[in-house]
XYZ file of C-alpha atoms in Angstrom:
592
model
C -41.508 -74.592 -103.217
C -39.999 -72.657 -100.227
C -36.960 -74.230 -100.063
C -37.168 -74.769 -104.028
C -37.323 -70.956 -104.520
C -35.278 -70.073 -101.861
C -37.374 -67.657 -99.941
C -35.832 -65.451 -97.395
C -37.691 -66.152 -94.356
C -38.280 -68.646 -91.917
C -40.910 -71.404 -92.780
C -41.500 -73.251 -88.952
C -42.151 -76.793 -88.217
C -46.002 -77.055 -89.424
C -46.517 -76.694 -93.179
C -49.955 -77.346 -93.252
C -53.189 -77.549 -91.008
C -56.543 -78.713 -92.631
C -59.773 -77.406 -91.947
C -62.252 -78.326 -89.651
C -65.001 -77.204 -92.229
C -64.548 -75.227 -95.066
C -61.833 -75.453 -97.609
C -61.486 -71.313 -96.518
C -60.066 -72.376 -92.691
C -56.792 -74.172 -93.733
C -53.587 -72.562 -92.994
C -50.551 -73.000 -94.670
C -46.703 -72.239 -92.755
C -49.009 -70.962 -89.688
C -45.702 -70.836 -87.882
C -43.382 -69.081 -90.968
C -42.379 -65.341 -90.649
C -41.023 -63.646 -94.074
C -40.920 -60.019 -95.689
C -42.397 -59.530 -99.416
C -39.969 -56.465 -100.667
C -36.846 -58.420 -98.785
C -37.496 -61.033 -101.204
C -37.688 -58.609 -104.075
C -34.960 -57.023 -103.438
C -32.825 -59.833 -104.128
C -29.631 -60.723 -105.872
C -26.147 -58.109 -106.613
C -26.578 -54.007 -106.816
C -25.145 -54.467 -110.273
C -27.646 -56.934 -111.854
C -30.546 -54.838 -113.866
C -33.717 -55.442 -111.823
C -36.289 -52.735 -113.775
C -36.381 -51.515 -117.543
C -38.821 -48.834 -117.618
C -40.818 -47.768 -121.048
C -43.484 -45.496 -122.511
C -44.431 -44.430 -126.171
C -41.725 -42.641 -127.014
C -39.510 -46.280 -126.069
C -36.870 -47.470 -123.395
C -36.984 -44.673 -120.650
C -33.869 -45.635 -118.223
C -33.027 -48.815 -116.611
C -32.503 -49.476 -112.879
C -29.734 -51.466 -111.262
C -30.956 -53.371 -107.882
C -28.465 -51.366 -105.598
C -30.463 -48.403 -106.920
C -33.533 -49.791 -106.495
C -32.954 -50.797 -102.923
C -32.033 -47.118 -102.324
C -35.074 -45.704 -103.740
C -37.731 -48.508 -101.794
C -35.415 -47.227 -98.488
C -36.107 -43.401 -99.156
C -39.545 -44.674 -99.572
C -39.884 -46.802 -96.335
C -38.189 -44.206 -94.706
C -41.041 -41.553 -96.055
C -43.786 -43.335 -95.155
C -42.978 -44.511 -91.497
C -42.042 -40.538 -90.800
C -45.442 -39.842 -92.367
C -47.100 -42.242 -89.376
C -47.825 -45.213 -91.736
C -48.188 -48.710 -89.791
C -48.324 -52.347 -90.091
C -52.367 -52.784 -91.187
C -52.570 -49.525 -92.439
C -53.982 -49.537 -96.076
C -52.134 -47.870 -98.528
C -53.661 -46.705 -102.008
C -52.099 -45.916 -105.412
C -53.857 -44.070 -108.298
C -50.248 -44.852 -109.996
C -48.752 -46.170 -113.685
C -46.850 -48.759 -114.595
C -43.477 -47.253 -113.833
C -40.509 -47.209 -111.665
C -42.080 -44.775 -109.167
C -45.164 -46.783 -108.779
C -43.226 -50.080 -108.581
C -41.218 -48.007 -105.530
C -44.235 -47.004 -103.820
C -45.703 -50.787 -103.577
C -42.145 -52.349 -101.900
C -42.066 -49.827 -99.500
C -45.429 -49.928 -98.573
C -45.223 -53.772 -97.907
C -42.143 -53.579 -96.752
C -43.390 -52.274 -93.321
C -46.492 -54.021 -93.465
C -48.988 -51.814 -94.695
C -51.316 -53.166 -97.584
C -51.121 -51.863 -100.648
C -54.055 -51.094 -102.938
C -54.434 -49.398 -106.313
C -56.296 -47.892 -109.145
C -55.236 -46.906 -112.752
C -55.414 -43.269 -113.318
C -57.571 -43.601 -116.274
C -60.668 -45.267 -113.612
C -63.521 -42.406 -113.189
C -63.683 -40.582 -109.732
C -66.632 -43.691 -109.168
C -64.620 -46.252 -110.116
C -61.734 -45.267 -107.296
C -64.124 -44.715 -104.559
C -65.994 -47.866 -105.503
C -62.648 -49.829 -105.001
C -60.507 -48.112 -102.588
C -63.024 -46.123 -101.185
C -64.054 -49.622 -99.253
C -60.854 -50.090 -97.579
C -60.468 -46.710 -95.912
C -57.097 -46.221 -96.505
C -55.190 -44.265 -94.284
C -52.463 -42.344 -97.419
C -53.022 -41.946 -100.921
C -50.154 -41.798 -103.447
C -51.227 -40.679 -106.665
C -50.014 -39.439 -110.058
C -51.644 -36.195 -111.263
C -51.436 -37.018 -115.036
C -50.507 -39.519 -117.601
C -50.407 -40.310 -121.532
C -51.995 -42.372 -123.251
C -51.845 -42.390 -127.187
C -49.472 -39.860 -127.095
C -52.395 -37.528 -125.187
C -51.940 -36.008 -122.040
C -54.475 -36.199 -119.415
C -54.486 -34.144 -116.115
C -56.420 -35.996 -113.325
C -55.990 -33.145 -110.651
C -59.832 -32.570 -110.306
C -60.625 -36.049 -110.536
C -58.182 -37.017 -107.609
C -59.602 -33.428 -105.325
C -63.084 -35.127 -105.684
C -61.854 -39.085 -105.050
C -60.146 -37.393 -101.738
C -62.949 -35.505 -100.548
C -65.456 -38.523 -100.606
C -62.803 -40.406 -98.820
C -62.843 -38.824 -95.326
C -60.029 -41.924 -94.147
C -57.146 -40.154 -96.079
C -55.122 -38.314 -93.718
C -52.166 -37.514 -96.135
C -51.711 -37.998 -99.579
C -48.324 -37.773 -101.594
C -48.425 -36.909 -105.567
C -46.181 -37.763 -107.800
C -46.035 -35.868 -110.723
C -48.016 -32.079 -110.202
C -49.361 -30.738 -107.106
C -52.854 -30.766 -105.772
C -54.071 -27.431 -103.516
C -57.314 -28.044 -102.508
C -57.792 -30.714 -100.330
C -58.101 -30.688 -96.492
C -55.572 -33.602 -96.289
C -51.889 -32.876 -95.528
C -49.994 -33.031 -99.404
C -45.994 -33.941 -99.819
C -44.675 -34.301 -103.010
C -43.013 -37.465 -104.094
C -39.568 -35.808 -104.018
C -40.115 -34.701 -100.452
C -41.089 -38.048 -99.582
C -37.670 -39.510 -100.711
C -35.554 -36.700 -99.374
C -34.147 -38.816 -96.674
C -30.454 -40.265 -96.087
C -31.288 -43.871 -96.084
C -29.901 -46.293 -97.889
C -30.785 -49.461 -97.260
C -34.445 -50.954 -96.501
C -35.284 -52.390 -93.164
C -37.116 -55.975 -93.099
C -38.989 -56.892 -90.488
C -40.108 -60.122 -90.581
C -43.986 -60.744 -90.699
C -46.692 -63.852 -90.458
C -47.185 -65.939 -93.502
C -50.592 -65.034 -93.666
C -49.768 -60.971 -93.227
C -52.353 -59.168 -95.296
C -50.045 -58.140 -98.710
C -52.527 -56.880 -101.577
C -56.292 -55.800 -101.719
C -57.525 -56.528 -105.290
C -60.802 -56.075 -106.970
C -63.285 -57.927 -109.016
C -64.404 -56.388 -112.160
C -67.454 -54.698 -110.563
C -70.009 -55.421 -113.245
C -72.880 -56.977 -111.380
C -72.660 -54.649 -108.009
C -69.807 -52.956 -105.871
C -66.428 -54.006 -106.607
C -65.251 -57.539 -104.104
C -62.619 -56.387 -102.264
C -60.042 -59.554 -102.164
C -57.636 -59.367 -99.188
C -54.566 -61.231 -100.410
C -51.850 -62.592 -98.064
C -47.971 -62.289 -98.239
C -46.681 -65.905 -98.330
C -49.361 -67.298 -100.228
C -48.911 -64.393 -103.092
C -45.178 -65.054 -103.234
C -45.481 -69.448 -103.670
C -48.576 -68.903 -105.847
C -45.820 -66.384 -108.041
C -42.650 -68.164 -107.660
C -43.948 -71.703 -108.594
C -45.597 -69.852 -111.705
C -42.761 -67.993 -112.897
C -40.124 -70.789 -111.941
C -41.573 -74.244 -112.743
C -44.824 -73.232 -115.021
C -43.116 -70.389 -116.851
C -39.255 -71.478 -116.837
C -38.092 -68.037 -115.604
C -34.330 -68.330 -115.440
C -32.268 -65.680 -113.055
C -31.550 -62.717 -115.497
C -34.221 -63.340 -117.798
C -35.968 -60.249 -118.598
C -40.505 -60.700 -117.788
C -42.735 -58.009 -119.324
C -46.928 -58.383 -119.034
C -48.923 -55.295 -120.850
C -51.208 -54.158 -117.698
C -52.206 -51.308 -115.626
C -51.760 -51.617 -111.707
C -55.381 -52.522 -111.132
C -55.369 -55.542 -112.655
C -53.812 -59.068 -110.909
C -51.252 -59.241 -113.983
C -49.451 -56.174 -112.283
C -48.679 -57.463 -108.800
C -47.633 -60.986 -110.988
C -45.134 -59.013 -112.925
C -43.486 -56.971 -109.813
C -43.201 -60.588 -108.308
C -41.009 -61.795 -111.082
C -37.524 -60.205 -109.302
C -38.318 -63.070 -106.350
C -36.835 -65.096 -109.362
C -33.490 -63.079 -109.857
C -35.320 -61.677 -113.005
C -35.429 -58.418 -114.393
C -38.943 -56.946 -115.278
C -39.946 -54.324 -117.863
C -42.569 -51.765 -116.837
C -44.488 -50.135 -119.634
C -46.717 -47.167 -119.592
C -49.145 -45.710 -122.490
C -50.682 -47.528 -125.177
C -49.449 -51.344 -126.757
C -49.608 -49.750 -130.251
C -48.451 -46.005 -130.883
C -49.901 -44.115 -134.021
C -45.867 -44.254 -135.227
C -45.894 -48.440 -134.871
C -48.151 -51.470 -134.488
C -44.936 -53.193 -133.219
C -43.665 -50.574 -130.705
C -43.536 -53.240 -127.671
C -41.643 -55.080 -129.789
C -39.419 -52.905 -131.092
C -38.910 -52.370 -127.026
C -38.534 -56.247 -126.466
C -35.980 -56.448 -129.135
C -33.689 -53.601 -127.352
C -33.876 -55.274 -123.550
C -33.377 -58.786 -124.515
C -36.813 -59.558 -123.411
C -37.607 -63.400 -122.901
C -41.311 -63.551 -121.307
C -43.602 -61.700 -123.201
C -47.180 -61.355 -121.391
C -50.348 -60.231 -123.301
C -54.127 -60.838 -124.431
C -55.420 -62.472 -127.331
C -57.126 -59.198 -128.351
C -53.540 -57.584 -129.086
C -52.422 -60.232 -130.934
C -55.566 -60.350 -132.847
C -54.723 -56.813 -133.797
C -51.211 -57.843 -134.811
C -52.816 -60.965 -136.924
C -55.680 -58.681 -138.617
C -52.683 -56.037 -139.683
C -50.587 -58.786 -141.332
C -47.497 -58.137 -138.652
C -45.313 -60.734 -139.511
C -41.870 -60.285 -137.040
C -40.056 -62.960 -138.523
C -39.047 -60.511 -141.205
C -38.913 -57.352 -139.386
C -37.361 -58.225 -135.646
C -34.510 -60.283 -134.213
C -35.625 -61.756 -131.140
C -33.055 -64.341 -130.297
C -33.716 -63.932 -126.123
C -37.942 -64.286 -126.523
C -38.472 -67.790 -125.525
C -42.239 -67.345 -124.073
C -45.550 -65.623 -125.430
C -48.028 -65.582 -122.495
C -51.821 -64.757 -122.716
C -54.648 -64.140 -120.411
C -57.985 -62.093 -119.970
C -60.060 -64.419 -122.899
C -58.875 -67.680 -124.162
C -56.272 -67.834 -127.026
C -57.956 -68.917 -130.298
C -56.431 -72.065 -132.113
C -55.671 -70.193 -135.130
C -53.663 -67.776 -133.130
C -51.541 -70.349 -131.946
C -50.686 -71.063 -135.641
C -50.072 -67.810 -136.323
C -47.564 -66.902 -133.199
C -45.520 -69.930 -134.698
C -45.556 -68.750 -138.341
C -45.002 -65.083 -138.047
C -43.236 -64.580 -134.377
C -40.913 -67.721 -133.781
C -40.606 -71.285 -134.272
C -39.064 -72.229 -131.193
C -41.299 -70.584 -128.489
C -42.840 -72.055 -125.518
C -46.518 -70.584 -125.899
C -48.948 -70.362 -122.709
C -52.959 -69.439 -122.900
C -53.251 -69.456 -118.751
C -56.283 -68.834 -116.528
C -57.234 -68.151 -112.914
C -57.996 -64.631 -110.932
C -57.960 -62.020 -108.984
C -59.321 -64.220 -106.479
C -56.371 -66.916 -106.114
C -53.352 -64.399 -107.293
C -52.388 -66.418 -109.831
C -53.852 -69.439 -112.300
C -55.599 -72.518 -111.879
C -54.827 -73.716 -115.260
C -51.733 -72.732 -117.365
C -49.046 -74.071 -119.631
C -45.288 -75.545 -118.907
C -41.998 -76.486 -120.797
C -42.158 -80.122 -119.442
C -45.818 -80.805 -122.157
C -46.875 -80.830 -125.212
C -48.441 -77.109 -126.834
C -51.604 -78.129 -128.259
C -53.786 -75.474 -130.333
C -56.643 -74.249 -128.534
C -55.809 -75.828 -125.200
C -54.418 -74.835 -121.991
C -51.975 -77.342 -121.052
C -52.260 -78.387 -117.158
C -53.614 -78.213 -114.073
C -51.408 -75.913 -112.052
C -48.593 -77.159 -110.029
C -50.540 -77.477 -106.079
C -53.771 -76.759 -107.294
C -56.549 -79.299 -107.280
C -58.661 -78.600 -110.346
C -61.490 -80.734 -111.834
C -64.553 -79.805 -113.801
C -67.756 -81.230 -112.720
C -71.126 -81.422 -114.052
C -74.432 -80.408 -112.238
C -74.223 -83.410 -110.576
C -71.057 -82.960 -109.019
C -69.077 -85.762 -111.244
C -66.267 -85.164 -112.494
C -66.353 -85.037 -116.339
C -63.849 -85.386 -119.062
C -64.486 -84.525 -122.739
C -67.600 -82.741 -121.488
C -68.433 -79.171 -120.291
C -69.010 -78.091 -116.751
C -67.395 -76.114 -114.056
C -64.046 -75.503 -113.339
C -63.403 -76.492 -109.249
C -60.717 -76.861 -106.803
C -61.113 -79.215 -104.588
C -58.513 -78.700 -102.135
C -57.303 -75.951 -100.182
C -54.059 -73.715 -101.563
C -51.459 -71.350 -100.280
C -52.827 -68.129 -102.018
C -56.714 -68.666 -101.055
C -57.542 -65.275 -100.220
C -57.536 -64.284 -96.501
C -61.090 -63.083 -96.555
C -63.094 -59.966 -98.324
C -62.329 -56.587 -96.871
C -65.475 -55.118 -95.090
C -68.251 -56.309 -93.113
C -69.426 -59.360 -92.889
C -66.351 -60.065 -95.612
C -65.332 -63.603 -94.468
C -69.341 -64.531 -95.430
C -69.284 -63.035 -98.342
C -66.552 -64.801 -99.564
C -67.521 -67.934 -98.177
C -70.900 -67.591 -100.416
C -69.342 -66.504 -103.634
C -67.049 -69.696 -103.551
C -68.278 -71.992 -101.795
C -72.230 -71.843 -101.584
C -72.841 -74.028 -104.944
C -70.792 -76.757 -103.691
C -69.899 -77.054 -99.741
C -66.220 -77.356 -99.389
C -65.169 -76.944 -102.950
C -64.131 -73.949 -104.983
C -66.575 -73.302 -107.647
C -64.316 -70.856 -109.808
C -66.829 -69.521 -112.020
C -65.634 -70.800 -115.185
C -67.292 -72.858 -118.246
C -65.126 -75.573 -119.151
C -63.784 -78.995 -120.566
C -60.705 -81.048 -119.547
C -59.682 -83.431 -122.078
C -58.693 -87.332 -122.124
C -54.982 -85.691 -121.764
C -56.067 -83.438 -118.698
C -55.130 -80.471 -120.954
C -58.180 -77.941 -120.614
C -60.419 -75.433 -122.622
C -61.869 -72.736 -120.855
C -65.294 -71.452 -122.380
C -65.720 -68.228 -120.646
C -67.762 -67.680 -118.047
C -70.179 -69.469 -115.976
C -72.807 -66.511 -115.501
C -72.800 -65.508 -119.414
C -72.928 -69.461 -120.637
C -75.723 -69.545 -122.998
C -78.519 -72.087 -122.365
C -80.925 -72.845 -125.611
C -82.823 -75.979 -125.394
C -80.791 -76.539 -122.069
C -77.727 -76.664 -123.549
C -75.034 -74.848 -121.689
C -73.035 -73.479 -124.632
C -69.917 -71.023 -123.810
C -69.436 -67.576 -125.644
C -65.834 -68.611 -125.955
C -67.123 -71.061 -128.327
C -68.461 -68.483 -130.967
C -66.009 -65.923 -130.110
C -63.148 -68.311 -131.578
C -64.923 -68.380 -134.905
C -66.482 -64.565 -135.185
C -62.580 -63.523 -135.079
C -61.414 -65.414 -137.595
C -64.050 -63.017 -140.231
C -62.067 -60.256 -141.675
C -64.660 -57.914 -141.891
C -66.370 -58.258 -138.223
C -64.114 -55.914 -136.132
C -65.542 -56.822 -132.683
C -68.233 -58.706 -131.296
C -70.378 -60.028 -128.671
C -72.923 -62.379 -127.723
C -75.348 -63.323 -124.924
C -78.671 -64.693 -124.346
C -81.862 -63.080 -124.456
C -85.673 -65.018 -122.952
C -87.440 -66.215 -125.523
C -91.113 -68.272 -124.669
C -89.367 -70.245 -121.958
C -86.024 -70.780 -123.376
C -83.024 -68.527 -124.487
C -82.244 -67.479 -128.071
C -78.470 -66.375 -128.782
C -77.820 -62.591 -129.793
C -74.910 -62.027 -131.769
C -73.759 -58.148 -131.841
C -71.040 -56.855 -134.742
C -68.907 -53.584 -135.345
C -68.544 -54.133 -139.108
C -68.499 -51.335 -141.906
C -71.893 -52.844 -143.159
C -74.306 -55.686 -142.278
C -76.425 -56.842 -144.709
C -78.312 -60.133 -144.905
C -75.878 -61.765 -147.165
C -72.946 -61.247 -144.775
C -75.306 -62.264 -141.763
C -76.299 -65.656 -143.667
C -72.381 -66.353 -143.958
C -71.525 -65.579 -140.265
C -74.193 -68.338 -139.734
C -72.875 -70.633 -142.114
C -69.419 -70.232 -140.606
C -70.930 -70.744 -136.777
C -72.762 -73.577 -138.089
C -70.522 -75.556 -139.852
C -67.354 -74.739 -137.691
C -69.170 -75.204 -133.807
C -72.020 -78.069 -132.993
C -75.471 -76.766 -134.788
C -77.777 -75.717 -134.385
C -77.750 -74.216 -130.714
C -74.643 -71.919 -131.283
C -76.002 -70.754 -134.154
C -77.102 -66.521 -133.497
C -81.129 -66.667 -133.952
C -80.439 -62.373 -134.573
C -77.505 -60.401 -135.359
C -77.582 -56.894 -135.076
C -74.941 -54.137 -136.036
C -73.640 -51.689 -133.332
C -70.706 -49.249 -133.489
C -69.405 -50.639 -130.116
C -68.848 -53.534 -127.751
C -68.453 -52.867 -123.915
C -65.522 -53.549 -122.198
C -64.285 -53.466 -118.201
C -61.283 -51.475 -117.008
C -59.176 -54.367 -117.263
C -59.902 -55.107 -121.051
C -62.583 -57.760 -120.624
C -66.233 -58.289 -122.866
C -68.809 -57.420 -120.464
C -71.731 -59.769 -122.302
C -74.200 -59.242 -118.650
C -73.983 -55.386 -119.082
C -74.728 -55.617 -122.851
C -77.774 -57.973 -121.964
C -79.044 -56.015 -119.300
C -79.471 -52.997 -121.367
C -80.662 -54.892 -124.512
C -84.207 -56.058 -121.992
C -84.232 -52.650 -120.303
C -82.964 -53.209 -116.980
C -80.682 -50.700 -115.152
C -76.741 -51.320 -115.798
C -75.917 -51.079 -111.847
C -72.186 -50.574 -111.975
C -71.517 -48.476 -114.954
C -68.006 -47.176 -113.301
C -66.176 -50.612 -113.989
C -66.415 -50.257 -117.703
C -64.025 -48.495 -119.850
C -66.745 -46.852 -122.285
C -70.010 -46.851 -120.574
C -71.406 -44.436 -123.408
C -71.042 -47.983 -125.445
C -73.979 -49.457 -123.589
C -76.344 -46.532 -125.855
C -76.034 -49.130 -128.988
C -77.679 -51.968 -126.815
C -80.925 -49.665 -125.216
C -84.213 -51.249 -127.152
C -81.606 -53.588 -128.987
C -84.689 -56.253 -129.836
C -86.672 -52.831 -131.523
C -83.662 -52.130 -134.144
C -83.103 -53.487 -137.363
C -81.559 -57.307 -137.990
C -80.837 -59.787 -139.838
């Protein structure tokens, strides 16, 4: 894949060394020496490397020439404002051109780069980047959402003065005055006469990214990510897994906390051009507006979540009749697993001939362990492969592997973007027990699933939130897929609650009504549709809504937690905490 790709850099003589012990101590290229932004910055000052959108549509678009000029104005900035190879570098930034700036010249010397969306509480920031001490904050000072301005000047004066490390902080948009720190403005830090970035060349394993769990079960992991390893793991997946051609144009909908962000940025490795989107996927104007923006940049990789196209599905969008999209040849989706029926529905409404891809990994590897490619059969419901250089199984609680039968996803063999180690005391431990604890020298992911006869795969959510009545492992993925194919249940969730020495499932709605009627026909539907009796809900209750992480994700463990009384312990990773009201003395409210 380094010579396949092309990667600036040198790769040495030994490719890889095994480990003594643990599948965490083998080292890939140990003698290599590359530089991330250098191979970013690739390809002719002409060819269109960024297309940069908000709400109101297509913003500008950058040529690579000028975005070479701005990452060296930005290198330049940052090594006159003392910043060093180690240093860690955090962003409270949005998906835009300036952000995407502030990341290549921060690697680009060798600093790592961390971030936070601007719409994460002052808790939420110092929960994740307030672990890493780093050494310069650059942060936005407002941003839009729905067409709403929000100013985050107050919220970013508190983050800085809990975070004693920050010696200098640089703002780009707005001005911040009381802080002890020393404060530039973004301008100022570009108001330089270079021109051209400067690569130094560093190890293969040179810390690149610090990433961070979802949070919801304690403090935030802090995942230390390296710079080769993040750069195979992304070329192999954009190149041979997602059939990204030089001048193609990739967009994923994501904020710059979550792993989909650094994934996009990586697609100009492949000669691509990216689109960068800020503000919400559907403006109170249009349910299609990201479409109406893929149809004006020739977009050909669309990247998204099944709960968007959901959306699209529930409002009858059918694009077939309303947008030419002769350039879109992939739909990507992550964060939940892609329903069957929305697979029929991408093909009836969006476009026949479209290579469709339901993927899943994590923040943890940088990239997938299971996705799709052009060279297989699309089936409904499945993901299609094992990921190029990634050694996946599912095994049971024996440690067998299984096919046609649930258990949990593994690796079982070291890869290039294994992270480095968690930031903070004690960190390579702590990683080393998350992964590796359950089974000694494999990779327990954390995922519920099944790999078929034809080594396609179905993921059925998580591990922790698997339901267990009568001993039966069932996954909420399972019950999810038929709960969103009712019209009148807008969102939902489910979990397990004790029950005399076993588990009963919960099933929560946000529905207009909920009488006993409509609860007897979600049962019918779960029963005849899924294996009964076990998935079947033994209450359902009606709550106004569901909680959801940061990043977009059910939270089923917080919703439980509350529902037997117990204390939510990291409230700051949700989006709407207030949600987790509905669920306090759940078991005491009306059901059916």
């Amino acid at each position: 894949m380094f010579d396949y790709a092309k990667v600036i850099g040198n790769k040495g003589e030994t490719i890889y060394t095994p480990p003594a012990e643990s599948m965490a101590d083998a080292t890939f290229f140990s003698e290599a020496t590359l530089n991330f932004t250098e191979n970013l910055l690739r390809g002719p000052d002409e060819r269109i490397a960024v297309y940069e959108a908000n709400e109101t549509g297509v913003t500008r678009s950058v040529t690579m020439g000028e975005l070479r000029t701005l990452v060296a104005k930005a290198q330049r900035g940052l090594i006159d404002l003392g910043v060093q190879k180690g240093d860690r570098v955090a962003g409270v930034t949005t998906n835009n051109l300036d952000g995407l700036v502030a990341v290549l010249a921060t690697v680009s010397i060798g600093a790592i780069w961390t971030s936070c969306s601007p719409d994460f509480g002052v808790k939420g920031m110092v929960d994740r980047i307030g672990q890493v001490n780093p050494k310069l904050l650059i942060t936005a000072l407002h941003y839009q959402y729905k067409q709403k301005s929000y100013q985050i000047s107050e919220k970013i004066t508190d983050v800085c003065n809990q975070m004693k490390s920050i010696e200098k902080i640089v703002t780009i948009t707005g001005k911040l005055n009381t802080v002890s720190a020393e404060t530039i403005s973004w301008d100022q830090l570009l108001d330089n006469r270079a021109t051209k970035p400067k690569y130094e060349s560093f190890p293969f394993d040179q810390p690149l990214y610090i990433l961070y769990t979802s949070g919801t079960t304690g403090l935030p992991k802090a995942i230390v990510h390296s710079t080769g390893g993040t750069l195979l793991q992304h070329v192999k997946e954009h190149q041979l897994h997602s059939d990204l051609q030089p001048n193609d144009v990739l967009f994923w909908y994501s904020n710059t906390a979550w792993m989909m962000y650094p994934w996009l940025i990586s697609g100009l490795a492949s000669d691509a051009s990216i689109l960068l989107y800020d503000g919400s996927p559907i403006t109170k104007e249009s349910l299609t507006h990201l479409w109406d923006i893929a149809e004006e940049v020739g977009l050909t990789h669309f990247g998204t979540s099944p709960k968007y196209l959901d959306t699209l599905m529930r409002a009858g969008v059918h694009l077939k009749e309303t947008h030419s999209l002769p350039r879109l040849k992939s739909i990507l989706s992550c964060g939940a697993p892609l329903a069957a029926e929305q697979y029929d529905w991408i093909y009836e409404t969006i476009k026949d001939d479209l290579y469709l891809a339901s993927i899943s990994g994590g923040t943890e590897i940088m990239g997938c362990f299971v996705m799709g490619t052009i060279a297989h059969p699309i089936k409904r419901g499945e993901i299609t492969c094992k990921a190029l250089g990634m050694a996946v199984d599912v095994l049971d609680e024996r440690g067998a592997s299984v096919f046609a039968q649930k258990g949990d996803l593994v690796c079982t063999q070291p890869f290039p973007s294994k992270p480095l180690t968690f930031y903070g005391e004690n960190g390579d431990q702590r990683y080393r027990d998350n992964y590796f604890s359950k089974r000694p020298g494999i990779w327990t992911h954390g995922d519920f699933a099944e790999q078929t006869i034809d080594q396609s795969f179905i993921i059925y959510g998580r591990a922790d939130t698997t339901l267990n009545p009568g001993g039966v492992r069932i996954g909420t993925a399972e019950i999810y897929r038929i709960i969103e194919q009712i019209e009148q249940i807008k969102d939902s969730i489910v979990f397990g609650l004790p029950c005399e020495n076993d588990e009963e499932i919960v099933l929560c709605i946000v529905a207009d009504e909920l009488t006993k009627e409509f609860a007897q026909e979600i049962r019918q539907q779960i029963r005849s549709k899924a294996s009964p009796p076990r998935h079947v809900p033994k209450r359902i209750f009606l709550v106004d809504e569901i909680p959801y992480t940061i990043n977009g994700k059910k939270v089923e463990g917080a919703a439980k937690t509350e529902s037997i009384g117990q204390e939510v312990k990291n409230k700051a990773s949700l989006s709407n905490p207030h949600s987790l009201r509905h669920f306090t003395r759940l078991t005491e409210k009306e059901c059916f």
